[in-house]
XYZ file of C-alpha atoms in Angstrom:
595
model
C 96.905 78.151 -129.130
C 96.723 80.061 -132.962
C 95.755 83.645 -132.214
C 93.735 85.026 -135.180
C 95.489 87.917 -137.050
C 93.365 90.682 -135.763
C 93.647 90.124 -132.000
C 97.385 89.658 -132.794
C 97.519 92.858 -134.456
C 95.387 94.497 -131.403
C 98.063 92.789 -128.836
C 101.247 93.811 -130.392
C 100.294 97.883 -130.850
C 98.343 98.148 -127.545
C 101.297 96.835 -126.068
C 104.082 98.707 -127.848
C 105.621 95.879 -129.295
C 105.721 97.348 -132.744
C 104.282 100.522 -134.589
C 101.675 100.737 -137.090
C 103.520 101.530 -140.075
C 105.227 98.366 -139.002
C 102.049 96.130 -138.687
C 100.494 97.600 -142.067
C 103.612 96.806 -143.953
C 103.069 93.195 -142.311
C 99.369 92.821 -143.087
C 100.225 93.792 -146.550
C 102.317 91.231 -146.906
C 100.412 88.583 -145.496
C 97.718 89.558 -147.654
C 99.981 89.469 -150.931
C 101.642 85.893 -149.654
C 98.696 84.638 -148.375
C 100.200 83.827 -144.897
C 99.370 84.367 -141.545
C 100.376 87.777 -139.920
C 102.236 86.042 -136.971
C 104.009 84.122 -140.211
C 104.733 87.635 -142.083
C 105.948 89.673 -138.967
C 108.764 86.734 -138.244
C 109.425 86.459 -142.146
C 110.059 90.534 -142.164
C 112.452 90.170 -139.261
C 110.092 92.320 -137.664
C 109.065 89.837 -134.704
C 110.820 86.960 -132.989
C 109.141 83.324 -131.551
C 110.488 84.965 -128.244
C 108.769 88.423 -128.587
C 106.001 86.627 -130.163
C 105.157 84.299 -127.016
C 106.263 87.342 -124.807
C 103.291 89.398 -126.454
C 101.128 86.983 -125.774
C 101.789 85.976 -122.320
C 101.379 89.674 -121.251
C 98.125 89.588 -123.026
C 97.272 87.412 -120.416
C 98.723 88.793 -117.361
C 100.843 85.590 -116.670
C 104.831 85.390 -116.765
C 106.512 83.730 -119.849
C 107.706 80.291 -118.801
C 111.323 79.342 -120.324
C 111.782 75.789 -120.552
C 115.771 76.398 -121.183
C 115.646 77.929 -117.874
C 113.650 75.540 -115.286
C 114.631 72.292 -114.666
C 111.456 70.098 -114.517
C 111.106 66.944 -113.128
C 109.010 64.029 -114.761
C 107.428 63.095 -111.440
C 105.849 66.584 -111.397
C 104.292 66.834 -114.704
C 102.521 63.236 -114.381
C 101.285 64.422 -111.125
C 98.409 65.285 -113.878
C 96.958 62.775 -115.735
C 98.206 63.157 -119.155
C 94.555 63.322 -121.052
C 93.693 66.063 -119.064
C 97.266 67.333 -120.167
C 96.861 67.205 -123.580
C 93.001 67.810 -123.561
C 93.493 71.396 -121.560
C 96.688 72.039 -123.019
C 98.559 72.350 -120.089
C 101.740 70.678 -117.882
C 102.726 71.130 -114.272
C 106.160 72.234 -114.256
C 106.834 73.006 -110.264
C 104.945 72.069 -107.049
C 107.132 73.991 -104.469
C 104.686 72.520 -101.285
C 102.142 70.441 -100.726
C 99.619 72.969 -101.363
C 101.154 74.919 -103.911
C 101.583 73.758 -107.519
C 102.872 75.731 -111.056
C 100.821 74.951 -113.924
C 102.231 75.964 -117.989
C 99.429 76.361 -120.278
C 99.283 77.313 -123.766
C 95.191 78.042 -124.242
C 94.916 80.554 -120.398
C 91.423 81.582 -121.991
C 90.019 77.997 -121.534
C 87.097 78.525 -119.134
C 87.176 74.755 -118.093
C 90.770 74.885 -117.363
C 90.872 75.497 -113.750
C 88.163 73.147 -112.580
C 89.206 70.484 -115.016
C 92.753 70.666 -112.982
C 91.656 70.986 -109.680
C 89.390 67.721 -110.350
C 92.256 65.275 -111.655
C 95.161 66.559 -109.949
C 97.041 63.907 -107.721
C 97.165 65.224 -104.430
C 100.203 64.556 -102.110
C 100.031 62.613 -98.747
C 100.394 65.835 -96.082
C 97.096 66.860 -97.768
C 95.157 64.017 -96.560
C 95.750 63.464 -92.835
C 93.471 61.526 -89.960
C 93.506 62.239 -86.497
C 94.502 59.075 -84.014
C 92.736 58.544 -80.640
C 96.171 60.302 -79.332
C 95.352 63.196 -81.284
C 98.404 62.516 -83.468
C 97.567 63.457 -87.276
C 98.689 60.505 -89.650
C 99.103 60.870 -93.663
C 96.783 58.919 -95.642
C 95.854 58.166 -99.060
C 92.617 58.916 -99.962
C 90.982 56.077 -101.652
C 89.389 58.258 -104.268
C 90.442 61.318 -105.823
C 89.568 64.678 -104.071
C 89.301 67.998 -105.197
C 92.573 70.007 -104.790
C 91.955 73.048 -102.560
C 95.537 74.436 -102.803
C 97.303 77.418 -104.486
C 97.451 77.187 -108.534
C 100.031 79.514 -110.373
C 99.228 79.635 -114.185
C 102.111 80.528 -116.125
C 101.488 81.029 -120.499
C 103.831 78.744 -122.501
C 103.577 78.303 -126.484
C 101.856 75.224 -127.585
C 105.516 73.719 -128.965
C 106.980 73.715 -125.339
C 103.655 71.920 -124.105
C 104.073 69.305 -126.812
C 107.933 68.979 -125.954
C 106.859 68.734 -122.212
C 104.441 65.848 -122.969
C 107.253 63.416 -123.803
C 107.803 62.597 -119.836
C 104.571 60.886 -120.256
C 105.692 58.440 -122.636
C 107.051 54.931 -121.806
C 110.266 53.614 -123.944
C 109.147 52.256 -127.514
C 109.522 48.949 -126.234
C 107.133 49.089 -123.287
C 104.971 50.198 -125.746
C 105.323 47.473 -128.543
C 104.751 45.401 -126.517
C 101.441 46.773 -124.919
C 100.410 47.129 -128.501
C 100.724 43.337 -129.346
C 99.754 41.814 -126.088
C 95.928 43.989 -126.314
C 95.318 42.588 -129.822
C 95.481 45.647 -131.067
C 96.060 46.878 -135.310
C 100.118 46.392 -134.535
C 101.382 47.931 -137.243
C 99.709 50.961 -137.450
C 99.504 51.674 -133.562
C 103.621 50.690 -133.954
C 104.074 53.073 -136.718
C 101.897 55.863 -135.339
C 104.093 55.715 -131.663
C 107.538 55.835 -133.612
C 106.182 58.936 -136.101
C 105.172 60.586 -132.792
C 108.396 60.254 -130.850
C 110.225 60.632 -133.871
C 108.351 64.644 -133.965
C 108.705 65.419 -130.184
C 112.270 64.657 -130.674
C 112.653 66.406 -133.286
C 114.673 63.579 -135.115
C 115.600 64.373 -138.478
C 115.827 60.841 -140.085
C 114.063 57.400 -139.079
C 115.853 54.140 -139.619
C 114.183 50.445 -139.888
C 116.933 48.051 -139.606
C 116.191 44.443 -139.760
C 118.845 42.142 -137.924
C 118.383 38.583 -137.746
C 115.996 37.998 -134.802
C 114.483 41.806 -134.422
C 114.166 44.865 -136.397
C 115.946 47.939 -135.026
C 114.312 51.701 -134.676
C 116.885 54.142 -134.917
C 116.247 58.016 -134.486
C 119.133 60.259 -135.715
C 118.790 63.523 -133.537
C 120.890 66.517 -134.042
C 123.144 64.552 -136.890
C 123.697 61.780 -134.125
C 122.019 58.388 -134.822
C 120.208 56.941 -131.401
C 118.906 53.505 -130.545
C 114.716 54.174 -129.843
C 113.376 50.657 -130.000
C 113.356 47.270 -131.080
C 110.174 45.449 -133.380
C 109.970 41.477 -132.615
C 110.366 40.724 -136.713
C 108.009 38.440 -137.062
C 105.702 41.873 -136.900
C 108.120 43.426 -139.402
C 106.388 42.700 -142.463
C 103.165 44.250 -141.142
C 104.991 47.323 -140.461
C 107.061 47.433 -144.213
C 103.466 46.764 -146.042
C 102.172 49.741 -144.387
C 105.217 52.018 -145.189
C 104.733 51.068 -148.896
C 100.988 51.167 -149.235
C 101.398 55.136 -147.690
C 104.350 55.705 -149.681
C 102.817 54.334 -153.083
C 105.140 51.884 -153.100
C 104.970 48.335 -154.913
C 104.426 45.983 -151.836
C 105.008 42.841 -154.069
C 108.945 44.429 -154.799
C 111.543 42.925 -152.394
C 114.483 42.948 -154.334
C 114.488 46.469 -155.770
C 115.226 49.961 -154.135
C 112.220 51.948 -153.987
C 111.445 55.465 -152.951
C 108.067 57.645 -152.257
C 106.734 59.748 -149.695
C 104.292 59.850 -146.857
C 102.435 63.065 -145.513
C 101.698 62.274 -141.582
C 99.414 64.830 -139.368
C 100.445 64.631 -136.153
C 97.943 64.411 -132.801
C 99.100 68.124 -132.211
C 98.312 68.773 -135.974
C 101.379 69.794 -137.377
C 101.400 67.916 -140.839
C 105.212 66.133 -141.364
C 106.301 65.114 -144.661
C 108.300 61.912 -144.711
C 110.775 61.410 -147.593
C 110.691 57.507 -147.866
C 113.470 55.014 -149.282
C 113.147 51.152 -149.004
C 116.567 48.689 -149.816
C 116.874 45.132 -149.991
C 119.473 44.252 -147.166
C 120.541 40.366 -146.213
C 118.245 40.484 -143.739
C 115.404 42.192 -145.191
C 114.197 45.644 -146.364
C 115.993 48.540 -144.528
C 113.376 51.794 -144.382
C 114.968 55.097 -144.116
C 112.502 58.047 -143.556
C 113.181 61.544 -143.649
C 111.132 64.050 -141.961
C 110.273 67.282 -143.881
C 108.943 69.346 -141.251
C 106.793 73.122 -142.026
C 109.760 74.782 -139.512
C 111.721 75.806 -142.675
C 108.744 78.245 -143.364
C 109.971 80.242 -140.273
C 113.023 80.196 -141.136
C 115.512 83.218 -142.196
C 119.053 84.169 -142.512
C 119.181 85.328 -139.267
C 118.320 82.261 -137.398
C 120.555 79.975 -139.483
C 123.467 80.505 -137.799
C 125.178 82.946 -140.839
C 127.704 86.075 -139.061
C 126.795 89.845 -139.839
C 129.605 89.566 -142.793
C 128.554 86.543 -144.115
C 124.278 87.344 -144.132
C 124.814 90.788 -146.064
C 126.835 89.217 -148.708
C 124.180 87.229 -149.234
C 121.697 89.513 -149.118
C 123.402 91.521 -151.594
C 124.007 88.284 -154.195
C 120.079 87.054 -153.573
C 118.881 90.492 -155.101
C 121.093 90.639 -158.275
C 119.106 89.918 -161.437
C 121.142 87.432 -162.830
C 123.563 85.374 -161.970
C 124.673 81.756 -159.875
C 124.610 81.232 -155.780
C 125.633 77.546 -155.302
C 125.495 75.798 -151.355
C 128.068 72.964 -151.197
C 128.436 70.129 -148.612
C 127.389 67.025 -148.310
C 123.924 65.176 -148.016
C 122.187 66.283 -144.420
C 124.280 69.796 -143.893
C 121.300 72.088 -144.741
C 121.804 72.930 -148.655
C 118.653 73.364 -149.564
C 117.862 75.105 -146.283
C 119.808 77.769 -146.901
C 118.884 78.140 -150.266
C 114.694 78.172 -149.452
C 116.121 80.921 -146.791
C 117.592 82.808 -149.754
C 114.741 81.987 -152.047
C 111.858 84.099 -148.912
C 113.696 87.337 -149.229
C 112.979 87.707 -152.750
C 109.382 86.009 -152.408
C 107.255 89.087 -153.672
C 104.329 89.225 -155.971
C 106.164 90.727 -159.112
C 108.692 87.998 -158.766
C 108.533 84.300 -160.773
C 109.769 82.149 -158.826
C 110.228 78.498 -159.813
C 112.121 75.150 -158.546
C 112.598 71.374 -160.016
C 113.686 69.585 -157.175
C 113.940 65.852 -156.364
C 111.199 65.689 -154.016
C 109.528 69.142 -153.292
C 110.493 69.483 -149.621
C 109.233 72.137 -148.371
C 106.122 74.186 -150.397
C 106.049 77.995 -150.057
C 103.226 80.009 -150.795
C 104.403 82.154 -154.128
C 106.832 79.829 -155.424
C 105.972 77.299 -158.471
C 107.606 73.778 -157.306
C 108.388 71.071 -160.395
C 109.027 67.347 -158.899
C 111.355 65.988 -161.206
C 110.162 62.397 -162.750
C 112.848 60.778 -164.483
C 109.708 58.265 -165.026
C 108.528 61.085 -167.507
C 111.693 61.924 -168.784
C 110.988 65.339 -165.940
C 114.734 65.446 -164.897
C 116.581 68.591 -163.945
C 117.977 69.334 -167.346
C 114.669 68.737 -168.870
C 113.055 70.634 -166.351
C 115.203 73.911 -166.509
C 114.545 73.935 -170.260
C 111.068 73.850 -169.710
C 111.163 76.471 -166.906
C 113.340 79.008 -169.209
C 110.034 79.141 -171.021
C 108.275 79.951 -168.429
C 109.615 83.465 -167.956
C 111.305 82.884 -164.452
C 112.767 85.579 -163.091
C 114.543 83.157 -159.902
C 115.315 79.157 -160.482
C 116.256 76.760 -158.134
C 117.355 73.294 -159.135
C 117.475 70.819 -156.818
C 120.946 69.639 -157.567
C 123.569 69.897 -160.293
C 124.927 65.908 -160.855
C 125.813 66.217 -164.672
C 126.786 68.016 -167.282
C 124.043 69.090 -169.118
C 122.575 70.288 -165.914
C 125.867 72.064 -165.037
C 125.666 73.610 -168.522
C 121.881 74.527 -168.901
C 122.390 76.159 -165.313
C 125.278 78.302 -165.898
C 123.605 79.130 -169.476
C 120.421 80.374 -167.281
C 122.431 82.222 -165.056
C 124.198 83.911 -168.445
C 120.572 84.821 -169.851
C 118.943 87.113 -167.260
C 117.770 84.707 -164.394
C 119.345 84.503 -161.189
C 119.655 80.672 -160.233
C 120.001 79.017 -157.222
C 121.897 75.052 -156.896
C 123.585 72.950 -154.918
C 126.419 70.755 -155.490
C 128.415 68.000 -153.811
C 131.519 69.519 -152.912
C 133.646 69.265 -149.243
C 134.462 72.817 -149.546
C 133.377 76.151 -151.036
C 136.586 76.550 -153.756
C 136.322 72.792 -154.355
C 132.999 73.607 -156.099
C 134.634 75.748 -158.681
C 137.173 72.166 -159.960
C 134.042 70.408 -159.605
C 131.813 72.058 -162.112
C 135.021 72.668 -165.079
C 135.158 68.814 -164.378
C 131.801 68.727 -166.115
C 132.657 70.828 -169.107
C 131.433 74.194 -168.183
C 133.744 76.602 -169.726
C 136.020 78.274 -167.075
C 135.215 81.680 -168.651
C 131.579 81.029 -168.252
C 131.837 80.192 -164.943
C 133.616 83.175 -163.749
C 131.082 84.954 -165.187
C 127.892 83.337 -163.669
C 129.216 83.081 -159.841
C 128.499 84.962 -157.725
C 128.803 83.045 -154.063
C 129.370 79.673 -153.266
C 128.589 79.107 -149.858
C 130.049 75.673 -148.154
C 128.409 74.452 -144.548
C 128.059 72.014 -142.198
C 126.041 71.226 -139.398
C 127.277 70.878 -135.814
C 125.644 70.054 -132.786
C 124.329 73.065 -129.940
C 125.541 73.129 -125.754
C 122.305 72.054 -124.710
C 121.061 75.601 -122.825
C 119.620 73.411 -119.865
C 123.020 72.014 -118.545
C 125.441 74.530 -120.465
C 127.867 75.275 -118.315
C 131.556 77.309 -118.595
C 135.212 75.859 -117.706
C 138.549 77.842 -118.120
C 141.562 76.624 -120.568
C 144.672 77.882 -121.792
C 146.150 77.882 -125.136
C 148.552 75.920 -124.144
C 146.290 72.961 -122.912
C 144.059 73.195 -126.187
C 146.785 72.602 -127.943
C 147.767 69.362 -126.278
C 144.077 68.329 -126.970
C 143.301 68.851 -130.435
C 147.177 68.963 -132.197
C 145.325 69.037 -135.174
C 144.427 72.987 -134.434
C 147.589 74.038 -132.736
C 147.795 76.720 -135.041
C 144.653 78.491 -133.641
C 145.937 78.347 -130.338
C 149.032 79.814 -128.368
C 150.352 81.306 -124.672
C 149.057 80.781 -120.982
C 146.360 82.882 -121.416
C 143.203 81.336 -120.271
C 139.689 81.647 -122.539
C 136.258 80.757 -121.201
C 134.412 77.621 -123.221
C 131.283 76.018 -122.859
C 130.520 72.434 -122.282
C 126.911 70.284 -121.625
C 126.429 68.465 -118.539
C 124.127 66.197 -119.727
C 120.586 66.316 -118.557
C 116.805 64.926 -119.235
C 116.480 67.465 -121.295
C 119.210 66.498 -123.878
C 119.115 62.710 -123.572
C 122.303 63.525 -121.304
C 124.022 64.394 -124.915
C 125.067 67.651 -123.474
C 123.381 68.855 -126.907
C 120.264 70.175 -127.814
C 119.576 71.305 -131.833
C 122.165 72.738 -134.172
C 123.801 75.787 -135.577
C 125.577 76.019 -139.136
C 129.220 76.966 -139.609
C 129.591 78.428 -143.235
C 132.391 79.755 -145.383
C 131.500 82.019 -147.967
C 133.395 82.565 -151.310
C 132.092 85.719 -152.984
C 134.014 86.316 -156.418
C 136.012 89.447 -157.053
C 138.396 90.260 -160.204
C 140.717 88.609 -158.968
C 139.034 85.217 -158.165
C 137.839 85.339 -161.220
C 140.732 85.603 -162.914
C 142.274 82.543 -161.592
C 139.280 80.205 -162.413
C 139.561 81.358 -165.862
C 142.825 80.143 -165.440
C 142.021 76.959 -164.149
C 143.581 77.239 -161.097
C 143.656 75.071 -158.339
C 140.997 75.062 -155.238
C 143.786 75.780 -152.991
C 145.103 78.698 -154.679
C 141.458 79.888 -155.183
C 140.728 79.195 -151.671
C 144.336 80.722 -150.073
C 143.422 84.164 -152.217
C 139.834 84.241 -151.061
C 141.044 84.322 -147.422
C 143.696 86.961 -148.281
C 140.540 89.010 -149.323
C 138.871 88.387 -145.988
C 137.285 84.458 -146.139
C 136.842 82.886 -142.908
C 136.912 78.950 -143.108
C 133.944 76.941 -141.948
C 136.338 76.133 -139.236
C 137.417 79.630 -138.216
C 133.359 80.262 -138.242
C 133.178 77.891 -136.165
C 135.438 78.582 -133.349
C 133.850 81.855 -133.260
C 130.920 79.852 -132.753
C 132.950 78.086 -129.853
C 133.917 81.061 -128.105
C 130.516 82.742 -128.004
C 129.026 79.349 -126.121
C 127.118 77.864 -129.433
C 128.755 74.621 -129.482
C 132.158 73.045 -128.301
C 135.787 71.784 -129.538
C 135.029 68.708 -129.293
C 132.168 69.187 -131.666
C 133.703 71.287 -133.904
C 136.921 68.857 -134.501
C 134.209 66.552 -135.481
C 132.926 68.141 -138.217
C 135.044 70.697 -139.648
C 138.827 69.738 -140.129
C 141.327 72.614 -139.824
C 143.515 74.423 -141.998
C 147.136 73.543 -142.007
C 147.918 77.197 -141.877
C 146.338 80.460 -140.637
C 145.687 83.034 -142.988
C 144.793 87.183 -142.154
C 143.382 89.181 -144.500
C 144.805 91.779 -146.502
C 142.797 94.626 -144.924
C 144.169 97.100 -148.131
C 144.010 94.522 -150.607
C 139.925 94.190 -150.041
C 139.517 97.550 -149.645
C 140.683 97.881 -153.098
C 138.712 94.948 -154.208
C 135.549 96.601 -151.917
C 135.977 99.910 -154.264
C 136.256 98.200 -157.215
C 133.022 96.409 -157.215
C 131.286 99.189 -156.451
């Protein structure tokens, strides 16, 4: 449960986790961003979810339960009825013996906790045992439910593990359609409300309505990977779709055009979701895609989005400049505008304007002035930058550069004093540079504006529950992928990581994911050749000279410290035809020169 600010500050120093100078600095800036402490502390870097929980748990007197670290069974947690689950905040997670039973709570202070437990616990057959005329004892049932007498071990878990743990109460989507229809109940809200809510404990990134001939199929795409959840009889489809457009102030009278809005859902834990919401005419219907806009990418830093040491002070560097352009390429779903909202926290402050137009406003953040553009109003990015350099911005973000005048009103911004932040459709970091002289900005503009242009994609975690490590050669990795033989050479073995597949990850062997980046940072020389108009591979084979890494050389590094595997990694990221090492002296020189 939320701990208010002042008992969190109380925790934390009593127990050493920080100093005072180090809390004050954090209250400060909670105060200035108007954001929680626990919310500052985590933005600073100065505090961790793990440390956070860890403080808290100890506050208690109760060990820290690590769901990546116990394997629980689904027959244990529904030992407990799941209302008194969800009303007590609280999941069994072990019952070692008949008497003895584990018990994860997020809200330990609860005074009704214990009793409500004891009271609705299902108790196991050796507790309930008759004596024979023999004397033998016999296990029995007991016909109503008794009190539990045994041994209770309360262990402190955050509320976001409870809510993940609830999930082994739930029935598949279709058990529960067709509940829904068979009691007579409002269908297409009680359907809508159970797919929003698996959709969140899954942590699914995307919803997909796709209407086939006879039924409608419910598709969840997880960690980049598209999953079957359901199936909705259609003749209840339309029930459904009207909804969906009502809540997404949509025209429910349109069947024939593509329509887009948005929908902002509260779940029953509370956490509000905002649902990005586009309706097509299909053959068969109207296909819904919904994307889910969680508040997570408040929390979120540099440090926790997968970027090396290298890579995250480069960027650090770039994000405090006073002028200038920092462009994320890649394509839709990779985690642009992630990065950039990352970029956009550390320089967050009260003397700094900060303002976006995006197309929607994804995520809001306290401090920062967010434009929807409204090509309904004639509000479109160009438009909107104009208006915005009137506005005396000190940091702009546009959603996306698509056109020329954006391209040129953007690079124009950069040249005047602001420091501007973009994305752009692009498979690779140099490809970006091509991309935008392909619009008409001049090429000795443009080499004066950039300053990094950071490509990434997104690839899939070793799930932490089943992770497990297997020895292979070079030799043998090789005869695997052929496509990266040139990573890979001798008999020498190397340790990799691999997921077994478990409850836990849908038996995926992946849980979540981590981004691979590469990072083009312009020196003289780089600069140089896109005022010549070079090409992207001579821009990119120079930038690697001066020290580069691929998004595929991140990401082996990725593979060989256990993040994610080959397999994965072949998936998303193709390889270079050739490997390239840095010219240690040459970026020395160019290391001297820009400072």
């Amino acid at each position: 449960m939320a701990v208010a600010d002042a008992q969190l500050k109380e925790i934390l120093l009593k127990q050493n986790y920080l100093s005072a100078e180090d809390v004050d600095r954090a209250e400060q800036e909670s105060k200035e961003r108007d954001v929680t402490l626990k919310q500052a502390l985590i933005e600073l870097e100065l505090l961790t979810e793990d440390l956070y929980e860890n403080a808290i748990a100890e506050h208690y007197g109760l060990a820290y339960f690590d769901p990546e670290k116990t394997e629980i069974s689904p027959d244990v947690i529904t030992a407990l009825p799941e209302q008194i689950a969800r009303t007590m905040n609280c999941v069994v997670v072990q019952r070692p013996g008949a008497t003895q039973v584990v018990i994860a709570t997020s809200d330990p202070s609860n005074p009704d906790l214990e009793e409500a437990v004891r009271m609705n616990l299902d108790q196991t057959e050796p507790l309930f045992t008759t004596e024979t005329k023999g004397g033998k004892k016999k296990s029995k049932k007991p016909e109503t439910r008794a009190k539990f007498t045994g041994t209770i071990s309360w262990i402190y878990a955050s509320q976001a593990v409870i809510e993940r743990l609830f999930t082994h109460y739930r029935k598949p989507l279709d058990t529960r359609f067709q509940q829904i229809i068979e009691e007579q109940k409002k269908v297409a809200p009680e359907i809508l409300q159970e797919i929003f809510n698996d959709a969140i404990q899954m942590n699914a990134s995307d919803i997909h309505f796709e209407p086939q001939e006879q039924m409608v199929i419910v598709r969840f795409r997880v960690d980049g990977v598209l999953h079957e959840a359901g199936r909705i009889p259609k003749e209840y489809y339309e029930g459904v779709l009207n909804r969906i457009k009502i809540a997404s102030n949509m025209h429910i009278d349109e069947h024939f055009a593509a329509q887009d809005g948005a929908i902002r859902y509260k779940a029953p834990s509370g956490m509000k979701v905002d649902m990005r919401v586009s309706v097509v005419p299909v053959v068969d219907g109207e296909k819904v895609v919904m994307r889910l806009l969680s508040e997570y990418v408040r929390k979120l830093t540099l440090g926790t989005l997968g970027f090396s040491d290298e890579n995250r002070q480069t960027l650090e560097a770039a994000s405090q400049k006073p002028f200038g352009m920092i462009l994320t390429v890649g394509p839709t779903g990779s985690g642009k505008s992630t990065t950039l909202y990352a970029l956009l926290k550390l320089r967050n402050k009260p003397d700094v304007n900060i303002s976006t137009v995006e197309d929607p406003v994804e995520y809001k953040i306290p401090g920062i002035n967010h434009i929807q553009k409204n090509d309904e109003t004639n509000l479109t990015f160009a438009n909107g930058l104009r208006a915005l350099m009137r506005q005396d911005p000190d940091i702009m973000l546009v959603g996306e550069i698509r056109d020329s005048e954006t391209a040129d009103i953007s690079v124009n911004a950069a040249l005047t004093g602001h420091l501007l932040f973009s994305t752009l459709h692009a498979n690779t970091a140099a490809t970006a540079v091509p991309r935008l002289l392909e619009m008409g900005v001049e090429p000795f503009l443009l080499a004066s504006t950039l300053e990094v242009i950071i490509g990434q994609r997104l690839v899939r975690r070793v799930c932490a529950k089943c992770r497990y490590s297997y020895a292979i050669t070079g030799e043998e990795v090789r005869k695997l992928f052929p496509a990266a033989k040139q990573f890979f050479s001798g008999k020498e073995k190397m340790r990799l990581f691999k997921g077994k597949g478990c409850p836990s990850c849908s038996g995926t062997g992946y849980a979540g994911r981590i981004a691979i980046h590469e990072l083009l940072a312009m020196s003289p020389e780089i600069q140089e050749m896109v005022t010549s108009r070079k090409t992207s591979r001579d821009i990119e084979q120079l930038a690697r000279r001066q020290g580069m890494k691929l998004m595929f050389e991140d990401g082996l590094e990725k593979v060989r410290q256990g993040f994610t595997t080959l397999e994965e990694l072949m998936r998303v990221a193709a390889p270079p035809l050739e490997v390239i090492k840095p010219d240690r002296a040459k970026k020395s020189k160019n290391d001297k020169r820009d400072k």
